[in-house]
mmCIF file of C-alpha atoms and ligand atoms in Angstrom:
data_model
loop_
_atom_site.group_PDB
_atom_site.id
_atom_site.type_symbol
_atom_site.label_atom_id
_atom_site.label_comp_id
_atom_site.label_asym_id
_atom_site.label_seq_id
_atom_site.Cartn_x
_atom_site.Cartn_y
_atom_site.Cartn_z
ATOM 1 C CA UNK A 1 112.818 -99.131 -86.837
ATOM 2 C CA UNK A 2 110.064 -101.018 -84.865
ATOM 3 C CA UNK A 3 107.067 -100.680 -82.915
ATOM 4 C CA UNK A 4 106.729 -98.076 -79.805
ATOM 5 C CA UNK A 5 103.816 -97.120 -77.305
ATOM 6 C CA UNK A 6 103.469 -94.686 -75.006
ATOM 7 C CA UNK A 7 100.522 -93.628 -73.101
ATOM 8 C CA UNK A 8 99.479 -90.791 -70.536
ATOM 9 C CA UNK A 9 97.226 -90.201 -67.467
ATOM 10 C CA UNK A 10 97.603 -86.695 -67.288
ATOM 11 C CA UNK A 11 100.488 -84.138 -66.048
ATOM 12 C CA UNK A 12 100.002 -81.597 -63.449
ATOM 13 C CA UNK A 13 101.413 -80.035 -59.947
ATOM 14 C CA UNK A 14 101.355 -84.130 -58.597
ATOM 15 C CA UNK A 15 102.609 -83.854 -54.989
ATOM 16 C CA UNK A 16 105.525 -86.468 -54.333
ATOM 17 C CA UNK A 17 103.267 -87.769 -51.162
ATOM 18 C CA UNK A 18 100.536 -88.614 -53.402
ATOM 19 C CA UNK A 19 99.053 -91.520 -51.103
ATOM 20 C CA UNK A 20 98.854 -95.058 -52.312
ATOM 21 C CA UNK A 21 95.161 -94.587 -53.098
ATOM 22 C CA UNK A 22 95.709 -92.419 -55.347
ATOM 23 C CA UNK A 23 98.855 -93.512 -56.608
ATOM 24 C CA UNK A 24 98.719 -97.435 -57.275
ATOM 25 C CA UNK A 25 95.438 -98.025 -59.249
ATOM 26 C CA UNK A 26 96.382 -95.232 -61.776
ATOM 27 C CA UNK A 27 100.016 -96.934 -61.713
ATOM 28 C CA UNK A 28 98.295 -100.689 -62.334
ATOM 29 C CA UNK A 29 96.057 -99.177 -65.198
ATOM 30 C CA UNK A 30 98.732 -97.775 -66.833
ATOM 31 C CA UNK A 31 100.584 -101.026 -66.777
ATOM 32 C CA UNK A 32 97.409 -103.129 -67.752
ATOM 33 C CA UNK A 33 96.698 -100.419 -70.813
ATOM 34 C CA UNK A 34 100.582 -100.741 -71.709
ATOM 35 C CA UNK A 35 100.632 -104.466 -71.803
ATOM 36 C CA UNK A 36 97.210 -104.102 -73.729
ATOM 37 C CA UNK A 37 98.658 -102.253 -76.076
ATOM 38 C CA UNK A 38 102.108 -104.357 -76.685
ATOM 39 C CA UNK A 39 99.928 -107.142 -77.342
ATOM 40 C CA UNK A 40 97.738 -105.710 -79.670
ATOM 41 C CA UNK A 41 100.741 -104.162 -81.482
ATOM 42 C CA UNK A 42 102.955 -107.697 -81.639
ATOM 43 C CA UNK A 43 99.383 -109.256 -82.819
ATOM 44 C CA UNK A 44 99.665 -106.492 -85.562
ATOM 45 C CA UNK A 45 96.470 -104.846 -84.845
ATOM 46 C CA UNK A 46 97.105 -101.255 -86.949
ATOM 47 C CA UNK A 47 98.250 -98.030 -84.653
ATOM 48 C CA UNK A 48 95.168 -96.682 -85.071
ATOM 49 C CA UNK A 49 93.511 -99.558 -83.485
ATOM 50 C CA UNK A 50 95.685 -100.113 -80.444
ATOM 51 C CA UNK A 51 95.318 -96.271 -79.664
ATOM 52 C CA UNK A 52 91.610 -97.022 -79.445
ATOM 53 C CA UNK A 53 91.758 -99.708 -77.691
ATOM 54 C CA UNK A 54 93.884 -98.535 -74.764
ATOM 55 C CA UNK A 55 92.260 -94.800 -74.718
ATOM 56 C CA UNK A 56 89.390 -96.937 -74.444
ATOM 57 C CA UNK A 57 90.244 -98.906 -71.381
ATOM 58 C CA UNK A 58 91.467 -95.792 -69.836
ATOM 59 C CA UNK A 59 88.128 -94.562 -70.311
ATOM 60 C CA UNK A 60 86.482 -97.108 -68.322
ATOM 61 C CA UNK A 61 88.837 -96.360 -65.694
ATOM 62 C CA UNK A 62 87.119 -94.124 -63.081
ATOM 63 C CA UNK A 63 90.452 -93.229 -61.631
ATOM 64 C CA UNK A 64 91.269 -91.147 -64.775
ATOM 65 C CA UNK A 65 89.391 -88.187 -65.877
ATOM 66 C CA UNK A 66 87.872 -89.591 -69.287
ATOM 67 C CA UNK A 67 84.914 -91.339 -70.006
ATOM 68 C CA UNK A 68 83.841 -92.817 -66.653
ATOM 69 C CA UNK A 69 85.633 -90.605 -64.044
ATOM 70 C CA UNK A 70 85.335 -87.413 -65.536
ATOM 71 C CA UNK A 71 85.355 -83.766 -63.916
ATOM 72 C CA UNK A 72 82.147 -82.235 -63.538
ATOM 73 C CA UNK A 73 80.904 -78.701 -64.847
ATOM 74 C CA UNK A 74 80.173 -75.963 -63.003
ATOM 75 C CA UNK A 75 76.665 -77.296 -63.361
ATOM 76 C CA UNK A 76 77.759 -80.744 -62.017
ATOM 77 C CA UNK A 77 77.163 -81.995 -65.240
ATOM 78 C CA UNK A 78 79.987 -83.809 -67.456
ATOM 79 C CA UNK A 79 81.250 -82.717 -71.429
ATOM 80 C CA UNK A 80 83.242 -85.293 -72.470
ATOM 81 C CA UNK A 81 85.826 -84.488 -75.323
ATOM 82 C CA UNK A 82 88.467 -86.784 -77.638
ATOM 83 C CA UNK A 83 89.962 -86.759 -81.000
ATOM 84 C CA UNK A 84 91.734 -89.827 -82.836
ATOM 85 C CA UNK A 85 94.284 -88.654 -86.010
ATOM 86 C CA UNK A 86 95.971 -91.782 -88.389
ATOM 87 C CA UNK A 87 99.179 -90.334 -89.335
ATOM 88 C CA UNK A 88 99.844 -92.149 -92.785
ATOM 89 C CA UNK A 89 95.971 -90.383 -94.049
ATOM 90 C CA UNK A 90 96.043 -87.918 -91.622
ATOM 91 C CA UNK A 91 92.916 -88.315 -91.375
ATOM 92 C CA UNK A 92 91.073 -87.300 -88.275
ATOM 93 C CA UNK A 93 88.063 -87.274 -86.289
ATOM 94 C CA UNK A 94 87.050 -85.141 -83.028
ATOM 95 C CA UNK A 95 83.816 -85.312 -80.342
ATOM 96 C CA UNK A 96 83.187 -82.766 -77.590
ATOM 97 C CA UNK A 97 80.268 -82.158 -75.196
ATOM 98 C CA UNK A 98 79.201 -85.846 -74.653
ATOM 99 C CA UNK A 99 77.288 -86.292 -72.050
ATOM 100 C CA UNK A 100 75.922 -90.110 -72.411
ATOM 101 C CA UNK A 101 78.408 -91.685 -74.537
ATOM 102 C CA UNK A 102 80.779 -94.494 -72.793
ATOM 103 C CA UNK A 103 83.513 -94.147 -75.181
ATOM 104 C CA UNK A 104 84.181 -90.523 -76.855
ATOM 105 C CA UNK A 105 87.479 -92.125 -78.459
ATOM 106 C CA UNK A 106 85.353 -94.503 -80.409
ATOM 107 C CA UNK A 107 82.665 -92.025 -81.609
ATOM 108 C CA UNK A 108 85.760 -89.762 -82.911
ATOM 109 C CA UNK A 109 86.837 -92.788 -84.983
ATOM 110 C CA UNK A 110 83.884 -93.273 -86.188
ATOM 111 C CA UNK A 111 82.820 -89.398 -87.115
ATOM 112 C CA UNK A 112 87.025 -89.983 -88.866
ATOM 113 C CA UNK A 113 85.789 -92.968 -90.541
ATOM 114 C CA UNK A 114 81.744 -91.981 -91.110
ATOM 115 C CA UNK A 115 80.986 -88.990 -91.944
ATOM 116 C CA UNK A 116 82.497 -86.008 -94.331
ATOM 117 C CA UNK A 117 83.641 -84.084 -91.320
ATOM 118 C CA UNK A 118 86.114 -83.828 -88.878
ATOM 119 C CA UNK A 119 84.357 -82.780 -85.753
ATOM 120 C CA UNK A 120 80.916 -82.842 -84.114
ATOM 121 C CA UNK A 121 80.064 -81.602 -80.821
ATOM 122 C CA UNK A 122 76.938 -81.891 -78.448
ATOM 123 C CA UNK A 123 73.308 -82.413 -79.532
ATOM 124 C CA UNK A 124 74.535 -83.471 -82.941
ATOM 125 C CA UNK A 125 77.161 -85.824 -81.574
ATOM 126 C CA UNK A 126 74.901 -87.301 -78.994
ATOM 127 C CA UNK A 127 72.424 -88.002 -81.819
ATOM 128 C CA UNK A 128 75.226 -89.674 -84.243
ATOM 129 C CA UNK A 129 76.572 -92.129 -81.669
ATOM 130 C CA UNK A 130 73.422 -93.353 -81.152
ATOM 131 C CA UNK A 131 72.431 -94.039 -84.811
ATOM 132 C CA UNK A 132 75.879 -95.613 -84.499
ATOM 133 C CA UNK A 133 74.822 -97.905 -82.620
ATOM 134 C CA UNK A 134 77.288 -96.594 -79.740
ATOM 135 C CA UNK A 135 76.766 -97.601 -75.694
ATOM 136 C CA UNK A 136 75.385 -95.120 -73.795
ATOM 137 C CA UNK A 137 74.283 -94.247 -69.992
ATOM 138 C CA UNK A 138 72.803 -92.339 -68.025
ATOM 139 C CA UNK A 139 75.307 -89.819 -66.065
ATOM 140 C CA UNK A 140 75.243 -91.129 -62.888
ATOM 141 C CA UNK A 141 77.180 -93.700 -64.977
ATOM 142 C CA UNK A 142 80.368 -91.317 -65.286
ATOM 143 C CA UNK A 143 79.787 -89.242 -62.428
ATOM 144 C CA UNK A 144 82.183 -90.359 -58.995
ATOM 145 C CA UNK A 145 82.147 -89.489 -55.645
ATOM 146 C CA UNK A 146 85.445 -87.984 -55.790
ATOM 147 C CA UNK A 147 84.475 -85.916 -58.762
ATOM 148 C CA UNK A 148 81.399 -84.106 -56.775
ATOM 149 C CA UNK A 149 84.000 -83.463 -53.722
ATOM 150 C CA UNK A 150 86.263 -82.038 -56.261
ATOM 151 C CA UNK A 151 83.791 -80.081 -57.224
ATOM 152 C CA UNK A 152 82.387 -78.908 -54.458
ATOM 153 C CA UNK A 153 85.934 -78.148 -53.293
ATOM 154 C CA UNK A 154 86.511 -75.899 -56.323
ATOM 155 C CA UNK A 155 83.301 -73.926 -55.372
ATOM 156 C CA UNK A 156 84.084 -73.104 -51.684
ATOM 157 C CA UNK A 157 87.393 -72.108 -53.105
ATOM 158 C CA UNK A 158 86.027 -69.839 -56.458
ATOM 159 C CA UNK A 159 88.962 -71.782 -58.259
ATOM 160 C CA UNK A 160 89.256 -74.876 -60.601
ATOM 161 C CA UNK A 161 90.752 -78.092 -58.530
ATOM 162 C CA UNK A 162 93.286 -79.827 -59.791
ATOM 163 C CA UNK A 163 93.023 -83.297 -59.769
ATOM 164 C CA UNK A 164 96.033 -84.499 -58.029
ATOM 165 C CA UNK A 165 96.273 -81.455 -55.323
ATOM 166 C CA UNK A 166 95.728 -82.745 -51.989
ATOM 167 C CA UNK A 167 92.953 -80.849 -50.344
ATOM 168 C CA UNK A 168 93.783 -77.690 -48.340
ATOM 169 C CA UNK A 169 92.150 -75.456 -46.529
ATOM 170 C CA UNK A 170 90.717 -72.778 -48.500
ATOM 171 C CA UNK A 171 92.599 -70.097 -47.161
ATOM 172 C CA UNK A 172 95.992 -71.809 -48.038
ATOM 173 C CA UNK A 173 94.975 -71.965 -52.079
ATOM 174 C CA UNK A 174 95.916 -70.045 -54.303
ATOM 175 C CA UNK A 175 93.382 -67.921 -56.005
ATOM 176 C CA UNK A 176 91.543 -68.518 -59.314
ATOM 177 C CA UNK A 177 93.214 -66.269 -62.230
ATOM 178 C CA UNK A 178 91.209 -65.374 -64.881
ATOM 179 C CA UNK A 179 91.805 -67.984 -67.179
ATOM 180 C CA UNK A 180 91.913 -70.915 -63.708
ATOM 181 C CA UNK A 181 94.069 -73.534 -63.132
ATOM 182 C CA UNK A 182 93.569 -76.958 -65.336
ATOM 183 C CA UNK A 183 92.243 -79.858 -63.953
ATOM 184 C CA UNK A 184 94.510 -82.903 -65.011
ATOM 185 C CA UNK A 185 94.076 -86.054 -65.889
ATOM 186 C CA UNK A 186 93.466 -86.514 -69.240
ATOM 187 C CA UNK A 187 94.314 -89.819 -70.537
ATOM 188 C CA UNK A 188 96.709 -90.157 -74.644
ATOM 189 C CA UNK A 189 97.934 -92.844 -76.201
ATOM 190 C CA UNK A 190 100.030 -92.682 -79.252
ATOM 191 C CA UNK A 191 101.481 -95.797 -81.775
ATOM 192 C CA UNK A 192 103.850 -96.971 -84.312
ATOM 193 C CA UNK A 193 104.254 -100.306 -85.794
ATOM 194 C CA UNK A 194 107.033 -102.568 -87.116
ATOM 195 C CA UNK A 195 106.365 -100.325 -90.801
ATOM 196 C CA UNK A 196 106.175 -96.842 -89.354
ATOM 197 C CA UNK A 197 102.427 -96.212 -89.193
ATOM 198 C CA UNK A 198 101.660 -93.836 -86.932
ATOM 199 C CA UNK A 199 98.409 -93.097 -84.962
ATOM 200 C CA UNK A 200 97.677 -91.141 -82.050
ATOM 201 C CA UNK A 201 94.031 -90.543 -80.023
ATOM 202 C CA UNK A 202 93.263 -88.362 -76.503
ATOM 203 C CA UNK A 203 90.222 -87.934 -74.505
ATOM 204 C CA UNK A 204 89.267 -85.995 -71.471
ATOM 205 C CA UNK A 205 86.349 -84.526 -69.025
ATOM 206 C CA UNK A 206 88.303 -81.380 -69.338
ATOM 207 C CA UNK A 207 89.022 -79.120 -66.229
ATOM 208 C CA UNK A 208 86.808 -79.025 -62.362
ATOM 209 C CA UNK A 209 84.324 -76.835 -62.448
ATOM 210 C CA UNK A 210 84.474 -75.537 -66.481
ATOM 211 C CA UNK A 211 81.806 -73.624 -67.807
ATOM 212 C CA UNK A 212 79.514 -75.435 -69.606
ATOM 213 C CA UNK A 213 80.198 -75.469 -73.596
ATOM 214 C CA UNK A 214 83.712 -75.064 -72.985
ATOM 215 C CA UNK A 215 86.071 -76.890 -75.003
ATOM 216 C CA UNK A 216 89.346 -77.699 -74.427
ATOM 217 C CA UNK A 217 92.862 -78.825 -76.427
ATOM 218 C CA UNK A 218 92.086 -82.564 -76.400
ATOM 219 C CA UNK A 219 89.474 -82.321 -79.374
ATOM 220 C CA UNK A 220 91.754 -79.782 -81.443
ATOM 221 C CA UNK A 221 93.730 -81.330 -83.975
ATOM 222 C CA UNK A 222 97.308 -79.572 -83.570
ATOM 223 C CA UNK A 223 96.996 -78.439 -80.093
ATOM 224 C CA UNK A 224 96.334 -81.664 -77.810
ATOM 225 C CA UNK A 225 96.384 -84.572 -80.425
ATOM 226 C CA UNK A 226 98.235 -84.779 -83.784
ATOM 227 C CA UNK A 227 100.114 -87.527 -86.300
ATOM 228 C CA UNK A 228 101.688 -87.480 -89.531
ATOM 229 C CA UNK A 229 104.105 -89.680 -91.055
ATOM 230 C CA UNK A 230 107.045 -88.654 -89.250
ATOM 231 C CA UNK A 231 105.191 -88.544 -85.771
ATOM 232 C CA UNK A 232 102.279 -88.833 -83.661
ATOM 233 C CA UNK A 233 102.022 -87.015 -80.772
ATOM 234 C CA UNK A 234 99.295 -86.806 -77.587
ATOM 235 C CA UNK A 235 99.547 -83.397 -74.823
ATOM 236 C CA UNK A 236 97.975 -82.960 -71.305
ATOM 237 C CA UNK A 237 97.677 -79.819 -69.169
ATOM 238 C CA UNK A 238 95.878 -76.521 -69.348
ATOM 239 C CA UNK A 239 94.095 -76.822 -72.347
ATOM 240 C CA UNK A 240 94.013 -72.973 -72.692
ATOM 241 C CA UNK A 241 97.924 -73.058 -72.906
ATOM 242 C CA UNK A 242 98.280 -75.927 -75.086
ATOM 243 C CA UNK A 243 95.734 -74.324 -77.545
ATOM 244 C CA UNK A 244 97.832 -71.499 -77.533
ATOM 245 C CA UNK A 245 100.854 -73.041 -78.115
ATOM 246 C CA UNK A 246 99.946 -75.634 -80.767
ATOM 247 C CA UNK A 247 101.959 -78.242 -78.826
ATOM 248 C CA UNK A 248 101.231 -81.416 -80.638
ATOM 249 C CA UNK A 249 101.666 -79.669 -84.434
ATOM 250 C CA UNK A 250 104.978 -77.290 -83.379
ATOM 251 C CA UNK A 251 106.662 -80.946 -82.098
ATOM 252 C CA UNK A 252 106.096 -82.109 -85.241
ATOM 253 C CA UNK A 253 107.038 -79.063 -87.686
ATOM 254 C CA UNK A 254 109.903 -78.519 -86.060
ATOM 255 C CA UNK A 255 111.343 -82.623 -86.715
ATOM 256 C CA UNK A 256 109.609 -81.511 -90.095
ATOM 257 C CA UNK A 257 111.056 -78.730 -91.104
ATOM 258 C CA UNK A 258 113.571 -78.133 -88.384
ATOM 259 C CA UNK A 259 115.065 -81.877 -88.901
ATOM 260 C CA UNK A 260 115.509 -82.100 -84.609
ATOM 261 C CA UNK A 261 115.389 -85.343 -82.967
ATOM 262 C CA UNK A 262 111.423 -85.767 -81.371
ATOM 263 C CA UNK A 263 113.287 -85.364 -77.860
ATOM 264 C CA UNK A 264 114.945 -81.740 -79.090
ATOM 265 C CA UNK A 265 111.178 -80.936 -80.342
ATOM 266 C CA UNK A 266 109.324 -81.927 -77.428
ATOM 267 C CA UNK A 267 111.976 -80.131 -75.439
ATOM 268 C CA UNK A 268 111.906 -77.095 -77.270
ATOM 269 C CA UNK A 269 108.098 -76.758 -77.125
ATOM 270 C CA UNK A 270 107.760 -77.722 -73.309
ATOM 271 C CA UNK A 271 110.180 -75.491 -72.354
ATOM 272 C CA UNK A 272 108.772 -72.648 -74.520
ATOM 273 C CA UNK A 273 105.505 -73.681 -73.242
ATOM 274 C CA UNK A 274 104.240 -71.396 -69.944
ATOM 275 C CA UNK A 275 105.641 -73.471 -66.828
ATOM 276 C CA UNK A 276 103.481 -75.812 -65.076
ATOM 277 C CA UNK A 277 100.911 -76.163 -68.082
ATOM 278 C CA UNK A 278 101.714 -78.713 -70.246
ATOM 279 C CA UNK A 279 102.901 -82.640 -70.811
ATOM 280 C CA UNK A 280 103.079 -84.665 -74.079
ATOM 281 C CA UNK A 281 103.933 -87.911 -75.116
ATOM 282 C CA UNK A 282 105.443 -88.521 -78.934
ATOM 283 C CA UNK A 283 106.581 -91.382 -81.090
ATOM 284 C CA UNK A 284 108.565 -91.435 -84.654
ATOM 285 C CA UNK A 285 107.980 -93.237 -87.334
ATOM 286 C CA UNK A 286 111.559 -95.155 -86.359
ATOM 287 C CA UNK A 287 110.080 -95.866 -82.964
ATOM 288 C CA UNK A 288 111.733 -93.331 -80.586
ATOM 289 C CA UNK A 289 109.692 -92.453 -77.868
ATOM 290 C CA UNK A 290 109.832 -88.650 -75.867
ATOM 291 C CA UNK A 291 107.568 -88.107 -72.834
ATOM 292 C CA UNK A 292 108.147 -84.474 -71.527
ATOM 293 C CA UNK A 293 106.828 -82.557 -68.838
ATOM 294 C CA UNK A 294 107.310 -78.820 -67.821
ATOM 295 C CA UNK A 295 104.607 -79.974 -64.638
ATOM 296 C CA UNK A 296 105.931 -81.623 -61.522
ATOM 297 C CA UNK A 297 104.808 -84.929 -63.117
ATOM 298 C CA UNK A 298 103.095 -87.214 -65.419
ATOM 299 C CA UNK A 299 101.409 -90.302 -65.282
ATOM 300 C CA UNK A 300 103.053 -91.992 -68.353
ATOM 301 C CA UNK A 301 103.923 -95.254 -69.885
ATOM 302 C CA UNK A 302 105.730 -96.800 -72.592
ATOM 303 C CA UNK A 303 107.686 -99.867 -74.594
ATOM 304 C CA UNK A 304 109.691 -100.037 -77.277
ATOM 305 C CA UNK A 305 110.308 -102.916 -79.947
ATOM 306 C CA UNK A 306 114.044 -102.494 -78.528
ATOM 307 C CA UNK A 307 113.241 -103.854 -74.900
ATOM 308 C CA UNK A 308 112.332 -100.601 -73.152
ATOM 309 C CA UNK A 309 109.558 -100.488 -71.047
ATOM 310 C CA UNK A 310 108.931 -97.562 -68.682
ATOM 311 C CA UNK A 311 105.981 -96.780 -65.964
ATOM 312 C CA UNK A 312 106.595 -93.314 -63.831
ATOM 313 C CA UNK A 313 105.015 -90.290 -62.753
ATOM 314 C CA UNK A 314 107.681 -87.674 -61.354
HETATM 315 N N1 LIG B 401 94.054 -80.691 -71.499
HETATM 316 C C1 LIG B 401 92.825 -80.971 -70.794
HETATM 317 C C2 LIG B 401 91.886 -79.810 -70.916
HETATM 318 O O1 LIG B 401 92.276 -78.703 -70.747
HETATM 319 C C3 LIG B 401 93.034 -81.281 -69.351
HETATM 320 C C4 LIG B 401 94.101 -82.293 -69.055
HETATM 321 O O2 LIG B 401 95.004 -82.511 -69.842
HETATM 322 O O3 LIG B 401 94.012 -82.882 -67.998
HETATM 323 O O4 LIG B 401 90.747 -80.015 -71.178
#
């Protein structure tokens, strides 16, 4: 028993040469939004706060692809998507197609906390954060420079960029398959304190060059984001695979009804997952903390009551 974090920046094909400019400010987020979180979680702010918080930081980090920093549509436009689940209530609350709001991970708390429903999406979810009261801009506000070259990129190439692939010359890329590769970088963060409270939240700008409407795993409770009280649990990757594979809800009905360890779940599920598609973070209700992969890597974080504190990628 005692309190855990763990946090994600997104998994994906990341090439071991990823250059320092790519590499060190996600790595120094992650550590701020870790240390964030510990704090919060010692000053015993609930779970479901301290996800908030940090998936809220990470959204203000342009380097990440949530909130500011997001992939663009095929129209250049961005669709921001997040969901936010409490384990002890399970109750949840989910956003997609934002286009003006600064922090999609507090709108889903407050659709969880506000309204009757569990999800609202586009004009309707525009018009609720701002009777909410929420901050909004314009989207030049979100938009990066990197994110129109990625863009552009995944044009020339008729393919969907992923967001750690080093850029190649078109001929050398692989070509788009029907469904398209992911773009990754999706940002999780999932909780437990000293009592076993569990809370988990994810947001994204979903994949390079997406059609526009489309809507990804992060938002779906079960697939990208889920918590009860045995577990809470936050996925990255192709959204189209994780959707598929209810990844967040099979980790926990298998500890559920299965009684495996959250390490034997979230192994089981990766590695029945398709390869290359998919990375989650989970935490128990005891504290123990599985981050599992079946990409090349995973930005991830995460610290434990116990003295364990971890910050990788491969
Ligand atoms: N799962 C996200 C999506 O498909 C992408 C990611 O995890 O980076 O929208």
């Amino acid at each position: 028993m005692g309190w855990a974090i763990a946090l994600h920046g997104g998994a994906g094909d990341i090439p071991v040469d990823l250059p320092n400019d790519k590499r060190a400010p996600r790595e120094a987020t992650l550590r701020r939004c870790l240390d964030l979180g510990v704090a919060a979680l010692t000053a015993n702010r609930s779970p479901l706060d301290v996800v908030e918080l940090v998936v809220r930081e990470l959204e203000n980090c342009p380097h990440f692809n949530a909130g500011r920093g997001s992939v663009l549509t095929t129209d250049g436009t961005v669709e921001m998507e997040a969901s936010i689940m409490d384990g002890t209530t399970k109750r949840c609350g989910a956003v997609s197609g934002l286009t003006t709001v600064v922090n999609p991970i507090s709108l889903a708390r407050i659709v969880m906390e506000k309204t009757p429903h569990i999800y609202l999406a586009f004009d309707g979810a525009e018009a609720f954060a701002r009777e909410q009261g929420l901050e909004t801009r314009d989207q030049s506000y979100f938009i990066t420079e990197q994110n129109i070259e990625r863009l552009k990129q995944a044009k020339e190439a008729n393919r969907v960029q992923i967001d750690y692939t080093q850029p190649q010359p078109v001929k050398e890329q692989v070509p788009t398959s029907s469904e398209g590769d992911s773009q990754i970088g999706t940002v999780g963060c999932i909780a437990v304190d000293g009592n076993g409270n569990l809370a988990t939240a994810t947001s994204t700008g979903g994949l390079v060059n997406k059609m526009v409407g489309r809507i990804g795993d992060t938002p779906v409770i079960g697939a990208g984001t889920y918590a009860n009280t045995i577990c809470a649990i936050s996925a990255t990757g192709k959204g189209e695979s994780i959707i598929r594979n209810t990844i967040a809800r099979d980790v926990a009905a298998l500890m559920e009804y299965r009684g495996l360890s959250v390490k034997e779940a979230a192994d089981l599920v990766i590695a029945n997952a398709p390869e290359g598609t998919v990375g989650l973070v989970a935490v128990t209700d005891k504290g123990d903390v599985a981050m599992t992969f079946n990409t090349t890597g995973m930005f991830r974080a995460c610290a434990t009551e116990n003295g364990h504190s971890e910050i990788s990628i491969w």
